[in-house]
PDB file of C-alpha atoms in Angstrom:
ATOM      1  CA  MET A   1      29.751  -1.058 -39.211  1.00  0.00           C
ATOM      2  CA  LEU A   2      26.208  -2.440 -39.234  1.00  0.00           C
ATOM      3  CA  ASP A   3      26.166  -1.964 -43.093  1.00  0.00           C
ATOM      4  CA  ILE A   4      29.311  -4.015 -43.484  1.00  0.00           C
ATOM      5  CA  ILE A   5      27.432  -6.794 -40.618  1.00  0.00           C
ATOM      6  CA  TYR A   6      24.120  -7.146 -42.769  1.00  0.00           C
ATOM      7  CA  ILE A   7      26.234  -7.248 -46.115  1.00  0.00           C
ATOM      8  CA  SER A   8      28.312  -9.845 -44.686  1.00  0.00           C
ATOM      9  CA  PHE A   9      25.398 -12.107 -43.902  1.00  0.00           C
ATOM     10  CA  ILE A  10      23.984 -11.383 -47.386  1.00  0.00           C
ATOM     11  CA  ALA A  11      27.211 -13.049 -48.686  1.00  0.00           C
ATOM     12  CA  LEU A  12      26.978 -15.585 -46.253  1.00  0.00           C
ATOM     13  CA  SER A  13      23.949 -17.219 -47.500  1.00  0.00           C
ATOM     14  CA  ALA A  14      24.549 -16.574 -51.136  1.00  0.00           C
ATOM     15  CA  LEU A  15      28.003 -18.388 -50.820  1.00  0.00           C
ATOM     16  CA  THR A  16      25.921 -21.201 -48.682  1.00  0.00           C
ATOM     17  CA  GLY A  17      23.560 -21.889 -51.792  1.00  0.00           C
ATOM     18  CA  LEU A  18      26.339 -21.934 -53.809  1.00  0.00           C
ATOM     19  CA  LEU A  19      28.339 -24.200 -52.371  1.00  0.00           C
ATOM     20  CA  LEU A  20      25.383 -26.738 -51.773  1.00  0.00           C
ATOM     21  CA  TRP A  21      24.339 -26.125 -55.149  1.00  0.00           C
ATOM     22  CA  ASN A  22      24.530 -29.291 -57.748  1.00  0.00           C
ATOM     23  CA  PRO A  23      22.394 -31.086 -60.125  1.00  0.00           C
ATOM     24  CA  SER A  24      19.712 -32.080 -58.291  1.00  0.00           C
ATOM     25  CA  THR A  25      19.191 -28.562 -56.868  1.00  0.00           C
ATOM     26  CA  PRO A  26      15.522 -27.958 -56.523  1.00  0.00           C
ATOM     27  CA  ALA A  27      14.338 -24.901 -58.652  1.00  0.00           C
ATOM     28  CA  PRO A  28      13.586 -22.448 -56.000  1.00  0.00           C
ATOM     29  CA  TYR A  29      16.647 -22.931 -54.117  1.00  0.00           C
ATOM     30  CA  LYS A  30      18.767 -22.165 -57.457  1.00  0.00           C
ATOM     31  CA  LEU A  31      16.270 -19.868 -57.702  1.00  0.00           C
ATOM     32  CA  LEU A  32      16.765 -18.488 -54.062  1.00  0.00           C
ATOM     33  CA  THR A  33      20.849 -18.510 -54.684  1.00  0.00           C
ATOM     34  CA  VAL A  34      20.324 -16.305 -57.600  1.00  0.00           C
ATOM     35  CA  PHE A  35      18.453 -13.956 -55.655  1.00  0.00           C
ATOM     36  CA  LEU A  36      20.811 -13.661 -52.677  1.00  0.00           C
ATOM     37  CA  MET A  37      23.418 -12.910 -55.589  1.00  0.00           C
ATOM     38  CA  ILE A  38      21.293  -9.765 -57.039  1.00  0.00           C
ATOM     39  CA  THR A  39      20.767  -8.622 -53.503  1.00  0.00           C
ATOM     40  CA  PHE A  40      24.616  -8.671 -51.926  1.00  0.00           C
ATOM     41  CA  LEU A  41      25.815  -7.007 -55.752  1.00  0.00           C
ATOM     42  CA  ASN A  42      22.545  -4.580 -55.280  1.00  0.00           C
ATOM     43  CA  GLU A  43      23.813  -3.698 -51.821  1.00  0.00           C
ATOM     44  CA  SER A  44      27.296  -3.703 -51.733  1.00  0.00           C
ATOM     45  CA  THR A  45      27.022  -1.215 -54.761  1.00  0.00           C
ATOM     46  CA  CYS A  46      24.543   0.934 -53.369  1.00  0.00           C
ATOM     47  CA  PHE A  47      26.946   0.892 -49.626  1.00  0.00           C
ATOM     48  CA  ILE A  48      29.559   2.598 -51.962  1.00  0.00           C
ATOM     49  CA  LEU A  49      27.944   5.349 -53.762  1.00  0.00           C
ATOM     50  CA  LYS A  50      26.038   6.182 -50.435  1.00  0.00           C
ATOM     51  CA  LYS A  51      29.691   6.479 -49.068  1.00  0.00           C
ATOM     52  CA  GLU A  52      30.568   8.796 -52.012  1.00  0.00           C
ATOM     53  CA  GLY A  53      27.275  10.534 -51.734  1.00  0.00           C
ATOM     54  CA  ILE A  54      25.581   9.489 -54.872  1.00  0.00           C
ATOM     55  CA  ARG A  55      22.041   8.755 -54.848  1.00  0.00           C
ATOM     56  CA  THR A  56      20.660   4.739 -55.352  1.00  0.00           C
ATOM     57  CA  HIS A  57      17.351   5.768 -55.797  1.00  0.00           C
ATOM     58  CA  ILE A  58      17.615   3.816 -59.642  1.00  0.00           C
ATOM     59  CA  LEU A  59      19.579   0.965 -58.265  1.00  0.00           C
ATOM     60  CA  TYR A  60      16.919  -0.067 -55.442  1.00  0.00           C
ATOM     61  CA  ASN A  61      13.983   1.072 -57.796  1.00  0.00           C
ATOM     62  CA  THR A  62      15.275  -1.435 -60.201  1.00  0.00           C
ATOM     63  CA  TYR A  63      15.938  -4.104 -57.376  1.00  0.00           C
ATOM     64  CA  TYR A  64      12.707  -3.867 -56.058  1.00  0.00           C
ATOM     65  CA  TYR A  65      11.180  -4.889 -59.310  1.00  0.00           C
ATOM     66  CA  ILE A  66      13.558  -7.977 -59.503  1.00  0.00           C
ATOM     67  CA  ARG A  67      12.978  -9.000 -56.136  1.00  0.00           C
ATOM     68  CA  PHE A  68       9.202  -9.368 -55.357  1.00  0.00           C
ATOM     69  CA  PRO A  69       8.802 -10.835 -58.966  1.00  0.00           C
ATOM     70  CA  LEU A  70      11.725 -13.209 -58.026  1.00  0.00           C
ATOM     71  CA  ILE A  71      10.442 -14.345 -54.646  1.00  0.00           C
ATOM     72  CA  GLY A  72       7.036 -14.813 -56.175  1.00  0.00           C
ATOM     73  CA  TRP A  73       8.549 -17.108 -58.844  1.00  0.00           C
ATOM     74  CA  MET A  74      10.630 -19.211 -56.355  1.00  0.00           C
ATOM     75  CA  TYR A  75       7.200 -19.935 -54.713  1.00  0.00           C
ATOM     76  CA  TYR A  76       5.299 -20.508 -57.867  1.00  0.00           C
ATOM     77  CA  LYS A  77       8.117 -23.237 -58.518  1.00  0.00           C
ATOM     78  CA  LEU A  78       7.876 -24.732 -55.051  1.00  0.00           C
ATOM     79  CA  VAL A  79       3.703 -25.062 -55.038  1.00  0.00           C
ATOM     80  CA  TYR A  80       3.107 -24.612 -58.688  1.00  0.00           C
ATOM     81  CA  ARG A  81       0.557 -27.545 -58.555  1.00  0.00           C
ATOM     82  CA  ASN A  82      -2.119 -25.687 -55.661  1.00  0.00           C
ATOM     83  CA  GLN A  83      -4.172 -23.905 -58.112  1.00  0.00           C
ATOM     84  CA  PHE A  84      -5.324 -21.143 -55.328  1.00  0.00           C
ATOM     85  CA  PHE A  85      -1.267 -19.957 -54.777  1.00  0.00           C
ATOM     86  CA  SER A  86      -0.509 -20.221 -58.619  1.00  0.00           C
ATOM     87  CA  LEU A  87      -3.356 -17.728 -59.418  1.00  0.00           C
ATOM     88  CA  PHE A  88      -2.006 -15.507 -56.159  1.00  0.00           C
ATOM     89  CA  ILE A  89       1.246 -15.306 -57.541  1.00  0.00           C
ATOM     90  CA  ARG A  90       0.583 -15.000 -61.123  1.00  0.00           C
ATOM     91  CA  ALA A  91      -1.930 -11.802 -60.036  1.00  0.00           C
ATOM     92  CA  PHE A  92       0.589 -10.093 -58.405  1.00  0.00           C
ATOM     93  CA  LEU A  93       3.045 -10.195 -61.316  1.00  0.00           C
ATOM     94  CA  THR A  94       0.273  -9.029 -63.532  1.00  0.00           C
ATOM     95  CA  LEU A  95       0.075  -6.626 -60.974  1.00  0.00           C
ATOM     96  CA  SER A  96       3.507  -5.368 -60.920  1.00  0.00           C
ATOM     97  CA  ILE A  97       3.499  -4.477 -64.654  1.00  0.00           C
ATOM     98  CA  GLY A  98       0.595  -2.042 -63.602  1.00  0.00           C
ATOM     99  CA  LEU A  99       2.214  -0.666 -60.522  1.00  0.00           C
ATOM    100  CA  PHE A 100       5.424  -0.099 -62.474  1.00  0.00           C
ATOM    101  CA  PHE A 101       4.186   2.394 -65.017  1.00  0.00           C
ATOM    102  CA  LEU A 102       1.648   4.083 -61.966  1.00  0.00           C
ATOM    103  CA  CYS A 103       5.113   4.370 -59.821  1.00  0.00           C
ATOM    104  CA  LEU A 104       6.623   6.239 -62.959  1.00  0.00           C
ATOM    105  CA  TYR A 105       3.665   8.933 -62.901  1.00  0.00           C
ATOM    106  CA  LEU A 106       3.459   9.197 -59.422  1.00  0.00           C
ATOM    107  CA  TYR A 107       7.394   9.696 -58.353  1.00  0.00           C
ATOM    108  CA  ASP A 108       8.613  11.534 -61.726  1.00  0.00           C
ATOM    109  CA  GLY A 109      10.313   8.410 -62.953  1.00  0.00           C
ATOM    110  CA  PHE A 110      12.819   7.014 -60.867  1.00  0.00           C
ATOM    111  CA  THR A 111      14.179  10.054 -58.887  1.00  0.00           C
ATOM    112  CA  LYS A 112      12.325   8.729 -55.705  1.00  0.00           C
ATOM    113  CA  LEU A 113      11.773   5.232 -54.015  1.00  0.00           C
ATOM    114  CA  HIS A 114       8.950   3.679 -55.502  1.00  0.00           C
ATOM    115  CA  THR A 115       6.657   2.888 -52.033  1.00  0.00           C
ATOM    116  CA  VAL A 116       3.350   2.505 -53.318  1.00  0.00           C
ATOM    117  CA  TYR A 117       5.475  -1.048 -55.155  1.00  0.00           C
ATOM    118  CA  LEU A 118       7.235  -1.118 -52.248  1.00  0.00           C
ATOM    119  CA  LEU A 119       4.394  -2.028 -50.109  1.00  0.00           C
ATOM    120  CA  ALA A 120       2.314  -3.875 -52.660  1.00  0.00           C
ATOM    121  CA  GLY A 121       5.312  -6.283 -52.625  1.00  0.00           C
ATOM    122  CA  GLY A 122       6.061  -6.291 -49.008  1.00  0.00           C
ATOM    123  CA  ILE A 123       2.283  -7.071 -48.468  1.00  0.00           C
ATOM    124  CA  PHE A 124       2.132  -9.467 -51.271  1.00  0.00           C
ATOM    125  CA  THR A 125       5.551 -11.523 -49.463  1.00  0.00           C
ATOM    126  CA  ILE A 126       3.730 -11.211 -46.144  1.00  0.00           C
ATOM    127  CA  ALA A 127       1.024 -13.415 -47.382  1.00  0.00           C
ATOM    128  CA  LEU A 128       2.637 -15.511 -49.453  1.00  0.00           C
ATOM    129  CA  CYS A 129       4.669 -16.396 -46.554  1.00  0.00           C
ATOM    130  CA  LEU A 130       1.947 -16.772 -44.109  1.00  0.00           C
ATOM    131  CA  MET A 131      -0.097 -18.830 -46.541  1.00  0.00           C
ATOM    132  CA  TYR A 132       2.787 -21.336 -47.102  1.00  0.00           C
ATOM    133  CA  LEU A 133       3.467 -21.720 -43.597  1.00  0.00           C
ATOM    134  CA  LEU A 134      -0.180 -22.408 -42.166  1.00  0.00           C
ATOM    135  CA  SER A 135      -0.280 -24.972 -45.165  1.00  0.00           C
ATOM    136  CA  LEU A 136       2.510 -26.813 -43.630  1.00  0.00           C
ATOM    137  CA  LEU A 137       1.210 -26.886 -40.465  1.00  0.00           C
ATOM    138  CA  ARG A 138      -2.408 -27.941 -41.790  1.00  0.00           C
ATOM    139  CA  ASN A 139      -1.106 -31.005 -43.660  1.00  0.00           C
ATOM    140  CA  ASP A 140      -1.253 -34.174 -41.886  1.00  0.00           C
ATOM    141  CA  GLU A 141       2.183 -35.886 -43.685  1.00  0.00           C
ATOM    142  CA  ILE A 142       4.417 -33.332 -42.817  1.00  0.00           C
ATOM    143  CA  ILE A 143       5.402 -34.804 -39.077  1.00  0.00           C
ATOM    144  CA  ASN A 144       8.093 -32.086 -38.965  1.00  0.00           C
ATOM    145  CA  PRO A 145       7.820 -28.426 -40.582  1.00  0.00           C
ATOM    146  CA  PHE A 146      10.895 -27.476 -39.404  1.00  0.00           C
ATOM    147  CA  VAL A 147      12.686 -29.451 -41.612  1.00  0.00           C
ATOM    148  CA  THR A 148      10.266 -29.143 -44.711  1.00  0.00           C
ATOM    149  CA  PRO A 149      11.834 -26.633 -47.494  1.00  0.00           C
ATOM    150  CA  PHE A 150      11.386 -23.244 -47.399  1.00  0.00           C
ATOM    151  CA  PHE A 151      10.108 -23.290 -43.667  1.00  0.00           C
ATOM    152  CA  TRP A 152      12.970 -21.300 -42.396  1.00  0.00           C
ATOM    153  CA  ILE A 153      13.275 -19.138 -45.440  1.00  0.00           C
ATOM    154  CA  SER A 154       9.286 -17.657 -44.852  1.00  0.00           C
ATOM    155  CA  THR A 155       9.040 -17.638 -41.451  1.00  0.00           C
ATOM    156  CA  GLY A 156      12.428 -14.893 -42.391  1.00  0.00           C
ATOM    157  CA  PHE A 157      10.933 -13.258 -45.122  1.00  0.00           C
ATOM    158  CA  PHE A 158       7.437 -12.809 -42.735  1.00  0.00           C
ATOM    159  CA  PHE A 159       9.160 -11.227 -39.777  1.00  0.00           C
ATOM    160  CA  PHE A 160      11.407  -9.218 -42.032  1.00  0.00           C
ATOM    161  CA  PHE A 161       8.616  -7.782 -44.328  1.00  0.00           C
ATOM    162  CA  LEU A 162       6.320  -7.032 -41.048  1.00  0.00           C
ATOM    163  CA  GLY A 163       8.646  -5.157 -39.477  1.00  0.00           C
ATOM    164  CA  VAL A 164       9.656  -2.997 -42.321  1.00  0.00           C
ATOM    165  CA  LEU A 165       6.651  -2.479 -43.875  1.00  0.00           C
ATOM    166  CA  PRO A 166       5.327   0.601 -41.267  1.00  0.00           C
ATOM    167  CA  TYR A 167       9.081   1.963 -42.833  1.00  0.00           C
ATOM    168  CA  LEU A 168       9.022   1.341 -46.447  1.00  0.00           C
ATOM    169  CA  GLY A 169       5.457   2.842 -46.551  1.00  0.00           C
ATOM    170  CA  MET A 170       7.087   6.640 -44.707  1.00  0.00           C
ATOM    171  CA  ILE A 171      10.151   6.648 -46.154  1.00  0.00           C
ATOM    172  CA  ASN A 172       9.629   9.204 -49.019  1.00  0.00           C
ATOM    173  CA  PHE A 173       7.946  11.193 -46.236  1.00  0.00           C
ATOM    174  CA  LEU A 174      10.378  10.923 -43.841  1.00  0.00           C
ATOM    175  CA  VAL A 175      13.657  11.756 -46.083  1.00  0.00           C
ATOM    176  CA  LYS A 176      11.826  15.107 -47.123  1.00  0.00           C
ATOM    177  CA  ASN A 177      10.320  16.103 -44.375  1.00  0.00           C
ATOM    178  CA  TYR A 178      12.816  14.526 -41.764  1.00  0.00           C
ATOM    179  CA  ALA A 179      15.726  13.175 -42.325  1.00  0.00           C
ATOM    180  CA  ILE A 180      17.170  13.020 -39.609  1.00  0.00           C
ATOM    181  CA  PHE A 181      14.864  10.743 -38.375  1.00  0.00           C
ATOM    182  CA  ALA A 182      14.894   8.668 -41.778  1.00  0.00           C
ATOM    183  CA  GLU A 183      17.825   7.363 -40.692  1.00  0.00           C
ATOM    184  CA  GLN A 184      16.883   5.583 -37.142  1.00  0.00           C
ATOM    185  CA  PRO A 185      14.278   2.578 -38.643  1.00  0.00           C
ATOM    186  CA  LEU A 186      17.461   1.300 -41.258  1.00  0.00           C
ATOM    187  CA  ILE A 187      18.656   0.316 -38.015  1.00  0.00           C
ATOM    188  CA  LEU A 188      16.014  -2.074 -37.430  1.00  0.00           C
ATOM    189  CA  VAL A 189      15.859  -2.777 -41.036  1.00  0.00           C
ATOM    190  CA  LYS A 190      19.348  -3.840 -40.586  1.00  0.00           C
ATOM    191  CA  LEU A 191      19.048  -6.025 -37.744  1.00  0.00           C
ATOM    192  CA  LEU A 192      15.527  -7.861 -39.070  1.00  0.00           C
ATOM    193  CA  SER A 193      18.047  -8.034 -43.060  1.00  0.00           C
ATOM    194  CA  ILE A 194      20.444 -10.050 -40.496  1.00  0.00           C
ATOM    195  CA  LEU A 195      17.729 -12.329 -39.179  1.00  0.00           C
ATOM    196  CA  LEU A 196      16.405 -13.006 -42.229  1.00  0.00           C
ATOM    197  CA  TYR A 197      19.968 -13.908 -43.808  1.00  0.00           C
ATOM    198  CA  SER A 198      20.965 -15.837 -41.178  1.00  0.00           C
ATOM    199  CA  LEU A 199      17.676 -18.239 -41.467  1.00  0.00           C
ATOM    200  CA  ILE A 200      18.436 -17.981 -44.637  1.00  0.00           C
ATOM    201  CA  SER A 201      21.702 -19.807 -44.468  1.00  0.00           C
ATOM    202  CA  ILE A 202      19.732 -22.222 -41.836  1.00  0.00           C
ATOM    203  CA  ASP A 203      17.302 -23.795 -44.020  1.00  0.00           C
ATOM    204  CA  PHE A 204      20.060 -24.292 -47.286  1.00  0.00           C
ATOM    205  CA  LEU A 205      21.782 -26.012 -43.857  1.00  0.00           C
ATOM    206  CA  VAL A 206      19.126 -28.082 -42.829  1.00  0.00           C
ATOM    207  CA  GLN A 207      17.820 -29.037 -46.290  1.00  0.00           C
ATOM    208  CA  TRP A 208      21.437 -30.224 -47.304  1.00  0.00           C
ATOM    209  CA  LYS A 209      21.781 -32.239 -44.065  1.00  0.00           C
ATOM    210  CA  GLN A 210      18.039 -33.360 -44.244  1.00  0.00           C
ATOM    211  CA  THR A 211      18.435 -34.691 -47.926  1.00  0.00           C
ATOM    212  CA  LYS A 212      21.443 -33.474 -49.727  1.00  0.00           C
ATOM    213  CA  PHE A 213      19.001 -31.826 -52.280  1.00  0.00           C
ATOM    214  CA  LYS A 214      17.426 -35.135 -53.510  1.00  0.00           C
ATOM    215  CA  TYR A 215      14.538 -35.952 -51.495  1.00  0.00           C
ATOM    216  CA  GLY A 216      11.139 -35.476 -52.889  1.00  0.00           C
ATOM    217  CA  PHE A 217      10.601 -31.961 -53.009  1.00  0.00           C
ATOM    218  CA  MET A 218       7.346 -30.993 -51.821  1.00  0.00           C
ATOM    219  CA  PRO A 219       5.624 -29.015 -54.835  1.00  0.00           C
ATOM    220  CA  SER A 220       2.477 -28.403 -53.288  1.00  0.00           C
ATOM    221  CA  ALA A 221       1.108 -26.906 -49.939  1.00  0.00           C
TER     222      ALA A 221
END
């Protein structure tokens, strides 16, 4: 039941992005909407395959190598004028290529989840969101950060990956040695997913209400 609920929240956030999409929608929000549609497709497909007892490692690994670079690209389009942010994001995108081949070697191709890349991507996203949120708080020109683009999205990503990072690092070990316990942390992951996609929907609505996406989008932090 929880699987259906959290997949529904993904669908809701993707639908919100699609309904508010227009020619003036800033690139980061367009990329976010694409990200949400890919996430919904992946989670729905994996849900069906799991019900049939089919392993989903290949789909999840493929998704992860799309997810983290896409998150990085969203923030790159958001703060491209800030050289430090741009360099940090480009460094991770370059690192992703090396980690892809390293994980292929460590995990015998795609037969196991690439937890090394999961940890790297999670840490990257946490650091990126934290830096962005701190930059908003330090910006004297921003009176109310709660209505700033990507505030709620960054908050959601930050708490989601902060909460699931320990589990991501142990998932292969748990599945191999303590399969019965591997399912328990998934409840936390799904609850955090519901929070994340709820905050994404809120961010879409806040920006639409504030500006109809015609407001001077903040390209730097």
